[in-house]
Amino acid sequence: MERRKIRPREGWQRIVEEQGLVWHTQAGKPYWDESAAYVFTLKQIETLEAAAERCHELFLKAGDHLAKRPEKLARFGIPDWAIDAVMAEWKRDRPALDYGRFDFGWNGTGEPKLFEYNCDTPTSMLECGVVQWQWKEEVFPALDQFTSLHDRLIDRWRYMARDLPGRRLWVTHHADDLHEDTVTTTYMRDLAEQAGLETRGILIERIGIDAEGRIVDEEDYLITALFKLYPWEWIVAEDYGRDIVRRMDSCLWLEPIWKMLWSNKAILPLLYELEPRHPNLLPAGWDAASAGPRHVVKPILAREGANISIVEDGRETARSEGPYGAFGQVYQGLYDLPSFGGAYPVLGVWTVGGEAAGLGIREGGRITGDEARFVPHIIEG
């Protein structure tokens, strides 16, 4: 695993904008950063693929475990009135994209170690599935890349089309200032249309509830299938949250409400409880002693690396601020990310339907926050 400096393409901003990545610069600095590339061997990529697929199997096991022991959900921060719906949807096993991004720490040797699973509202799909592939084709046409996410998602939408009434899909997100969510949902909408679906875009602020408690769009059409880039923990906290949960049958939600189990960091101690010798898990628990003297403290519900602290032998050595401090927190053993001149990469391995589908790398400081850059990769050797 190597980080290699590369000369950026002339006019790269225009190139990535034409591919849909309008959010490529942040605070005057590149978010999409092609001044470097990470280089992996094929064997290393196969190690990452295997790690992600093993972790997916472990998450399935954890979901089944919780279905038999719902009392353990008390630590997940899910409202009591929503728990039955979460578990009912898990057991019902309705169609889902079943996609997500496993974030690993790894230095290229041994086994990758799982930090968390982003599978309710994951972002950076366009960067992984399109932008870095086009970069590779132009800059390193003779080399390969671990990127099949684009085609895998189209195939998944084709598979699901039969379960969408009228082959129709609504796509929603909230109006974010940075437009990251806009980019992601626009890309997902394009993928669904390539799979033969009719799509309709709507901001989540403009979705309504009719007299029967069903969700409708701005034109009062009943929404029968909805892809959302809005976290379930936010939905159930809204005034309309109870109506949504009460009428779950009236709409196919993508992703389903049971993703509240997998996307919640409260699942990390459970995973370690189920398989403490799993090669891809770090020690995790509900107190510092369970994670070891060098550990990371994480809120169970947080975004973009907020409210995280790194503790080494009783001393806090790094910390990020944010709005999630009121939530419960978990403790996870510290994995020392490799440093490339002060750049610390986190390897995001995507899966679709449980199968590894691509690699996206974000690098920043010791805590990966919203200022982290996306850096492409290639396979060599």
PDB file of N, CA and C in Angstrom, residues 163-236:
ATOM      1  N   ASP A 163     -40.628  -5.008  -7.598  1.00  0.00           N
ATOM      2  CA  ASP A 163     -41.272  -4.772  -6.307  1.00  0.00           C
ATOM      3  C   ASP A 163     -41.690  -3.323  -6.114  1.00  0.00           C
ATOM      4  N   LEU A 164     -41.445  -2.465  -7.094  1.00  0.00           N
ATOM      5  CA  LEU A 164     -41.813  -1.064  -7.011  1.00  0.00           C
ATOM      6  C   LEU A 164     -43.089  -0.838  -7.822  1.00  0.00           C
ATOM      7  N   PRO A 165     -44.199  -0.482  -7.183  1.00  0.00           N
ATOM      8  CA  PRO A 165     -45.454  -0.281  -7.906  1.00  0.00           C
ATOM      9  C   PRO A 165     -45.288   0.691  -9.065  1.00  0.00           C
ATOM     10  N   GLY A 166     -45.681   0.243 -10.261  1.00  0.00           N
ATOM     11  CA  GLY A 166     -45.557   1.085 -11.439  1.00  0.00           C
ATOM     12  C   GLY A 166     -44.126   1.360 -11.846  1.00  0.00           C
ATOM     13  N   ARG A 167     -43.193   0.611 -11.282  1.00  0.00           N
ATOM     14  CA  ARG A 167     -41.761   0.841 -11.524  1.00  0.00           C
ATOM     15  C   ARG A 167     -41.414   2.316 -11.284  1.00  0.00           C
ATOM     16  N   ARG A 168     -41.999   2.862 -10.215  1.00  0.00           N
ATOM     17  CA  ARG A 168     -41.847   4.286  -9.910  1.00  0.00           C
ATOM     18  C   ARG A 168     -41.138   4.453  -8.574  1.00  0.00           C
ATOM     19  N   LEU A 169     -40.216   5.433  -8.524  1.00  0.00           N
ATOM     20  CA  LEU A 169     -39.419   5.666  -7.327  1.00  0.00           C
ATOM     21  C   LEU A 169     -39.322   7.160  -7.053  1.00  0.00           C
ATOM     22  N   TRP A 170     -39.614   7.547  -5.813  1.00  0.00           N
ATOM     23  CA  TRP A 170     -39.366   8.911  -5.368  1.00  0.00           C
ATOM     24  C   TRP A 170     -37.990   8.934  -4.691  1.00  0.00           C
ATOM     25  N   VAL A 171     -37.273  10.037  -4.867  1.00  0.00           N
ATOM     26  CA  VAL A 171     -35.927  10.184  -4.301  1.00  0.00           C
ATOM     27  C   VAL A 171     -35.898  11.483  -3.509  1.00  0.00           C
ATOM     28  N   THR A 172     -35.460  11.407  -2.252  1.00  0.00           N
ATOM     29  CA  THR A 172     -35.527  12.600  -1.407  1.00  0.00           C
ATOM     30  C   THR A 172     -34.265  12.812  -0.580  1.00  0.00           C
ATOM     31  N   HIS A 173     -34.064  14.053  -0.203  1.00  0.00           N
ATOM     32  CA  HIS A 173     -32.983  14.452   0.708  1.00  0.00           C
ATOM     33  C   HIS A 173     -33.363  15.813   1.261  1.00  0.00           C
ATOM     34  N   HIS A 174     -32.588  16.318   2.202  1.00  0.00           N
ATOM     35  CA  HIS A 174     -32.866  17.665   2.693  1.00  0.00           C
ATOM     36  C   HIS A 174     -31.945  18.651   1.995  1.00  0.00           C
ATOM     37  N   ALA A 175     -32.315  19.912   1.998  1.00  0.00           N
ATOM     38  CA  ALA A 175     -31.564  20.938   1.263  1.00  0.00           C
ATOM     39  C   ALA A 175     -30.294  21.288   2.035  1.00  0.00           C
ATOM     40  N   ASP A 176     -29.193  20.632   1.707  1.00  0.00           N
ATOM     41  CA  ASP A 176     -27.926  20.876   2.395  1.00  0.00           C
ATOM     42  C   ASP A 176     -27.141  21.978   1.695  1.00  0.00           C
ATOM     43  N   ASP A 177     -26.472  22.808   2.493  1.00  0.00           N
ATOM     44  CA  ASP A 177     -25.737  23.949   1.948  1.00  0.00           C
ATOM     45  C   ASP A 177     -24.577  23.530   1.053  1.00  0.00           C
ATOM     46  N   LEU A 178     -23.933  22.411   1.392  1.00  0.00           N
ATOM     47  CA  LEU A 178     -22.761  21.978   0.639  1.00  0.00           C
ATOM     48  C   LEU A 178     -23.127  21.214  -0.627  1.00  0.00           C
ATOM     49  N   HIS A 179     -24.389  20.816  -0.754  1.00  0.00           N
ATOM     50  CA  HIS A 179     -24.895  20.089  -1.931  1.00  0.00           C
ATOM     51  C   HIS A 179     -24.347  18.667  -2.046  1.00  0.00           C
ATOM     52  N   GLU A 180     -23.720  18.164  -0.998  1.00  0.00           N
ATOM     53  CA  GLU A 180     -23.224  16.786  -1.042  1.00  0.00           C
ATOM     54  C   GLU A 180     -24.385  15.805  -1.172  1.00  0.00           C
ATOM     55  N   ASP A 181     -25.448  16.056  -0.406  1.00  0.00           N
ATOM     56  CA  ASP A 181     -26.614  15.174  -0.492  1.00  0.00           C
ATOM     57  C   ASP A 181     -27.298  15.287  -1.848  1.00  0.00           C
ATOM     58  N   THR A 182     -27.287  16.497  -2.407  1.00  0.00           N
ATOM     59  CA  THR A 182     -27.870  16.690  -3.735  1.00  0.00           C
ATOM     60  C   THR A 182     -27.125  15.869  -4.773  1.00  0.00           C
ATOM     61  N   VAL A 183     -25.798  15.904  -4.712  1.00  0.00           N
ATOM     62  CA  VAL A 183     -24.982  15.124  -5.643  1.00  0.00           C
ATOM     63  C   VAL A 183     -25.288  13.638  -5.507  1.00  0.00           C
ATOM     64  N   THR A 184     -25.352  13.153  -4.271  1.00  0.00           N
ATOM     65  CA  THR A 184     -25.558  11.727  -4.032  1.00  0.00           C
ATOM     66  C   THR A 184     -26.926  11.261  -4.515  1.00  0.00           C
ATOM     67  N   THR A 185     -27.974  12.011  -4.189  1.00  0.00           N
ATOM     68  CA  THR A 185     -29.313  11.586  -4.592  1.00  0.00           C
ATOM     69  C   THR A 185     -29.518  11.726  -6.094  1.00  0.00           C
ATOM     70  N   THR A 186     -28.913  12.734  -6.700  1.00  0.00           N
ATOM     71  CA  THR A 186     -29.005  12.872  -8.158  1.00  0.00           C
ATOM     72  C   THR A 186     -28.352  11.678  -8.839  1.00  0.00           C
ATOM     73  N   TYR A 187     -27.223  11.260  -8.314  1.00  0.00           N
ATOM     74  CA  TYR A 187     -26.534  10.085  -8.869  1.00  0.00           C
ATOM     75  C   TYR A 187     -27.375   8.821  -8.689  1.00  0.00           C
ATOM     76  N   MET A 188     -27.948   8.634  -7.503  1.00  0.00           N
ATOM     77  CA  MET A 188     -28.771   7.447  -7.278  1.00  0.00           C
ATOM     78  C   MET A 188     -30.001   7.462  -8.183  1.00  0.00           C
ATOM     79  N   ARG A 189     -30.546   8.622  -8.388  1.00  0.00           N
ATOM     80  CA  ARG A 189     -31.700   8.736  -9.285  1.00  0.00           C
ATOM     81  C   ARG A 189     -31.322   8.334 -10.711  1.00  0.00           C
ATOM     82  N   ASP A 190     -30.151   8.758 -11.141  1.00  0.00           N
ATOM     83  CA  ASP A 190     -29.672   8.390 -12.481  1.00  0.00           C
ATOM     84  C   ASP A 190     -29.475   6.887 -12.601  1.00  0.00           C
ATOM     85  N   LEU A 191     -28.935   6.267 -11.568  1.00  0.00           N
ATOM     86  CA  LEU A 191     -28.741   4.818 -11.580  1.00  0.00           C
ATOM     87  C   LEU A 191     -30.076   4.090 -11.711  1.00  0.00           C
ATOM     88  N   ALA A 192     -31.071   4.550 -10.942  1.00  0.00           N
ATOM     89  CA  ALA A 192     -32.384   3.913 -10.996  1.00  0.00           C
ATOM     90  C   ALA A 192     -33.018   4.068 -12.371  1.00  0.00           C
ATOM     91  N   GLU A 193     -32.843   5.231 -12.996  1.00  0.00           N
ATOM     92  CA  GLU A 193     -33.399   5.441 -14.326  1.00  0.00           C
ATOM     93  C   GLU A 193     -32.700   4.565 -15.365  1.00  0.00           C
ATOM     94  N   GLN A 194     -31.385   4.363 -15.197  1.00  0.00           N
ATOM     95  CA  GLN A 194     -30.673   3.468 -16.113  1.00  0.00           C
ATOM     96  C   GLN A 194     -31.179   2.033 -15.971  1.00  0.00           C
ATOM     97  N   ALA A 195     -31.741   1.719 -14.803  1.00  0.00           N
ATOM     98  CA  ALA A 195     -32.300   0.385 -14.578  1.00  0.00           C
ATOM     99  C   ALA A 195     -33.746   0.291 -15.055  1.00  0.00           C
ATOM    100  N   GLY A 196     -34.278   1.362 -15.633  1.00  0.00           N
ATOM    101  CA  GLY A 196     -35.611   1.323 -16.200  1.00  0.00           C
ATOM    102  C   GLY A 196     -36.723   1.840 -15.307  1.00  0.00           C
ATOM    103  N   LEU A 197     -36.379   2.500 -14.212  1.00  0.00           N
ATOM    104  CA  LEU A 197     -37.390   3.039 -13.306  1.00  0.00           C
ATOM    105  C   LEU A 197     -37.730   4.482 -13.663  1.00  0.00           C
ATOM    106  N   GLU A 198     -38.949   4.858 -13.357  1.00  0.00           N
ATOM    107  CA  GLU A 198     -39.350   6.268 -13.438  1.00  0.00           C
ATOM    108  C   GLU A 198     -39.072   6.889 -12.073  1.00  0.00           C
ATOM    109  N   THR A 199     -38.381   8.014 -12.042  1.00  0.00           N
ATOM    110  CA  THR A 199     -38.042   8.629 -10.756  1.00  0.00           C
ATOM    111  C   THR A 199     -38.615  10.032 -10.644  1.00  0.00           C
ATOM    112  N   ARG A 200     -38.881  10.414  -9.416  1.00  0.00           N
ATOM    113  CA  ARG A 200     -39.358  11.756  -9.109  1.00  0.00           C
ATOM    114  C   ARG A 200     -38.573  12.276  -7.917  1.00  0.00           C
ATOM    115  N   GLY A 201     -37.990  13.451  -8.050  1.00  0.00           N
ATOM    116  CA  GLY A 201     -37.220  14.031  -6.959  1.00  0.00           C
ATOM    117  C   GLY A 201     -38.053  14.978  -6.119  1.00  0.00           C
ATOM    118  N   ILE A 202     -37.835  14.947  -4.823  1.00  0.00           N
ATOM    119  CA  ILE A 202     -38.559  15.840  -3.922  1.00  0.00           C
ATOM    120  C   ILE A 202     -37.721  16.075  -2.671  1.00  0.00           C
ATOM    121  N   LEU A 203     -37.656  17.334  -2.205  1.00  0.00           N
ATOM    122  CA  LEU A 203     -36.989  17.605  -0.942  1.00  0.00           C
ATOM    123  C   LEU A 203     -37.822  17.032   0.196  1.00  0.00           C
ATOM    124  N   ILE A 204     -37.164  16.517   1.204  1.00  0.00           N
ATOM    125  CA  ILE A 204     -37.902  15.874   2.287  1.00  0.00           C
ATOM    126  C   ILE A 204     -38.787  16.871   3.035  1.00  0.00           C
ATOM    127  N   GLU A 205     -38.397  18.151   3.008  1.00  0.00           N
ATOM    128  CA  GLU A 205     -39.209  19.177   3.659  1.00  0.00           C
ATOM    129  C   GLU A 205     -40.569  19.353   2.983  1.00  0.00           C
ATOM    130  N   ARG A 206     -40.697  18.861   1.747  1.00  0.00           N
ATOM    131  CA  ARG A 206     -41.928  19.063   0.982  1.00  0.00           C
ATOM    132  C   ARG A 206     -42.800  17.809   0.922  1.00  0.00           C
ATOM    133  N   ILE A 207     -42.395  16.764   1.621  1.00  0.00           N
ATOM    134  CA  ILE A 207     -43.225  15.565   1.712  1.00  0.00           C
ATOM    135  C   ILE A 207     -44.310  15.802   2.759  1.00  0.00           C
ATOM    136  N   GLY A 208     -45.519  15.351   2.447  1.00  0.00           N
ATOM    137  CA  GLY A 208     -46.632  15.563   3.366  1.00  0.00           C
ATOM    138  C   GLY A 208     -47.235  14.258   3.853  1.00  0.00           C
ATOM    139  N   ILE A 209     -48.163  14.374   4.794  1.00  0.00           N
ATOM    140  CA  ILE A 209     -48.909  13.244   5.337  1.00  0.00           C
ATOM    141  C   ILE A 209     -50.388  13.493   5.054  1.00  0.00           C
ATOM    142  N   ASP A 210     -51.071  12.530   4.420  1.00  0.00           N
ATOM    143  CA  ASP A 210     -52.490  12.731   4.123  1.00  0.00           C
ATOM    144  C   ASP A 210     -53.357  12.358   5.328  1.00  0.00           C
ATOM    145  N   ALA A 211     -54.661  12.457   5.151  1.00  0.00           N
ATOM    146  CA  ALA A 211     -55.584  12.238   6.268  1.00  0.00           C
ATOM    147  C   ALA A 211     -55.513  10.824   6.824  1.00  0.00           C
ATOM    148  N   GLU A 212     -55.040   9.888   6.008  1.00  0.00           N
ATOM    149  CA  GLU A 212     -54.932   8.501   6.458  1.00  0.00           C
ATOM    150  C   GLU A 212     -53.543   8.174   7.003  1.00  0.00           C
ATOM    151  N   GLY A 213     -52.694   9.184   7.095  1.00  0.00           N
ATOM    152  CA  GLY A 213     -51.361   8.968   7.638  1.00  0.00           C
ATOM    153  C   GLY A 213     -50.358   8.446   6.636  1.00  0.00           C
ATOM    154  N   ARG A 214     -50.685   8.471   5.349  1.00  0.00           N
ATOM    155  CA  ARG A 214     -49.766   8.010   4.308  1.00  0.00           C
ATOM    156  C   ARG A 214     -48.942   9.189   3.798  1.00  0.00           C
ATOM    157  N   ILE A 215     -47.747   8.912   3.263  1.00  0.00           N
ATOM    158  CA  ILE A 215     -46.914  10.007   2.775  1.00  0.00           C
ATOM    159  C   ILE A 215     -47.261  10.315   1.324  1.00  0.00           C
ATOM    160  N   VAL A 216     -47.284  11.615   1.015  1.00  0.00           N
ATOM    161  CA  VAL A 216     -47.636  12.084  -0.324  1.00  0.00           C
ATOM    162  C   VAL A 216     -46.630  13.141  -0.762  1.00  0.00           C
ATOM    163  N   ASP A 217     -46.535  13.335  -2.088  1.00  0.00           N
ATOM    164  CA  ASP A 217     -45.633  14.358  -2.601  1.00  0.00           C
ATOM    165  C   ASP A 217     -46.364  15.688  -2.738  1.00  0.00           C
ATOM    166  N   GLU A 218     -45.690  16.660  -3.372  1.00  0.00           N
ATOM    167  CA  GLU A 218     -46.249  18.011  -3.475  1.00  0.00           C
ATOM    168  C   GLU A 218     -47.547  18.056  -4.279  1.00  0.00           C
ATOM    169  N   GLU A 219     -47.727  17.067  -5.154  1.00  0.00           N
ATOM    170  CA  GLU A 219     -48.936  17.026  -5.974  1.00  0.00           C
ATOM    171  C   GLU A 219     -49.979  16.060  -5.398  1.00  0.00           C
ATOM    172  N   ASP A 220     -49.778  15.671  -4.151  1.00  0.00           N
ATOM    173  CA  ASP A 220     -50.686  14.767  -3.431  1.00  0.00           C
ATOM    174  C   ASP A 220     -50.738  13.359  -4.011  1.00  0.00           C
ATOM    175  N   TYR A 221     -49.687  12.985  -4.739  1.00  0.00           N
ATOM    176  CA  TYR A 221     -49.580  11.593  -5.186  1.00  0.00           C
ATOM    177  C   TYR A 221     -49.063  10.744  -4.025  1.00  0.00           C
ATOM    178  N   LEU A 222     -49.661   9.583  -3.864  1.00  0.00           N
ATOM    179  CA  LEU A 222     -49.205   8.668  -2.832  1.00  0.00           C
ATOM    180  C   LEU A 222     -47.805   8.161  -3.174  1.00  0.00           C
ATOM    181  N   ILE A 223     -46.871   8.323  -2.252  1.00  0.00           N
ATOM    182  CA  ILE A 223     -45.498   7.856  -2.458  1.00  0.00           C
ATOM    183  C   ILE A 223     -45.451   6.379  -2.081  1.00  0.00           C
ATOM    184  N   THR A 224     -45.173   5.537  -3.060  1.00  0.00           N
ATOM    185  CA  THR A 224     -45.213   4.088  -2.827  1.00  0.00           C
ATOM    186  C   THR A 224     -43.836   3.473  -2.630  1.00  0.00           C
ATOM    187  N   ALA A 225     -42.796   4.131  -3.113  1.00  0.00           N
ATOM    188  CA  ALA A 225     -41.419   3.659  -2.915  1.00  0.00           C
ATOM    189  C   ALA A 225     -40.528   4.884  -2.822  1.00  0.00           C
ATOM    190  N   LEU A 226     -39.738   4.962  -1.770  1.00  0.00           N
ATOM    191  CA  LEU A 226     -38.975   6.177  -1.503  1.00  0.00           C
ATOM    192  C   LEU A 226     -37.534   5.848  -1.133  1.00  0.00           C
ATOM    193  N   PHE A 227     -36.599   6.358  -1.942  1.00  0.00           N
ATOM    194  CA  PHE A 227     -35.186   6.329  -1.559  1.00  0.00           C
ATOM    195  C   PHE A 227     -34.891   7.634  -0.844  1.00  0.00           C
ATOM    196  N   LYS A 228     -34.344   7.540   0.363  1.00  0.00           N
ATOM    197  CA  LYS A 228     -34.108   8.734   1.171  1.00  0.00           C
ATOM    198  C   LYS A 228     -32.645   8.832   1.580  1.00  0.00           C
ATOM    199  N   LEU A 229     -32.139  10.046   1.516  1.00  0.00           N
ATOM    200  CA  LEU A 229     -30.817  10.311   2.082  1.00  0.00           C
ATOM    201  C   LEU A 229     -31.036  11.192   3.308  1.00  0.00           C
ATOM    202  N   TYR A 230     -31.712  10.621   4.260  1.00  0.00           N
ATOM    203  CA  TYR A 230     -32.078  11.306   5.491  1.00  0.00           C
ATOM    204  C   TYR A 230     -32.131  10.229   6.568  1.00  0.00           C
ATOM    205  N   PRO A 231     -31.329  10.359   7.622  1.00  0.00           N
ATOM    206  CA  PRO A 231     -31.179   9.256   8.588  1.00  0.00           C
ATOM    207  C   PRO A 231     -32.482   8.894   9.289  1.00  0.00           C
ATOM    208  N   TRP A 232     -32.631   7.618   9.552  1.00  0.00           N
ATOM    209  CA  TRP A 232     -33.827   7.159  10.253  1.00  0.00           C
ATOM    210  C   TRP A 232     -33.933   7.760  11.650  1.00  0.00           C
ATOM    211  N   GLU A 233     -32.798   7.982  12.315  1.00  0.00           N
ATOM    212  CA  GLU A 233     -32.905   8.550  13.661  1.00  0.00           C
ATOM    213  C   GLU A 233     -33.443   9.976  13.620  1.00  0.00           C
ATOM    214  N   TRP A 234     -33.236  10.673  12.482  1.00  0.00           N
ATOM    215  CA  TRP A 234     -33.833  12.004  12.328  1.00  0.00           C
ATOM    216  C   TRP A 234     -35.320  11.892  12.003  1.00  0.00           C
ATOM    217  N   ILE A 235     -35.675  10.921  11.168  1.00  0.00           N
ATOM    218  CA  ILE A 235     -37.081  10.754  10.782  1.00  0.00           C
ATOM    219  C   ILE A 235     -37.947  10.473  12.012  1.00  0.00           C
ATOM    220  N   VAL A 236     -37.509   9.537  12.852  1.00  0.00           N
ATOM    221  CA  VAL A 236     -38.346   9.188  14.013  1.00  0.00           C
ATOM    222  C   VAL A 236     -38.383  10.308  15.043  1.00  0.00           C
TER     223      VAL A 236
END
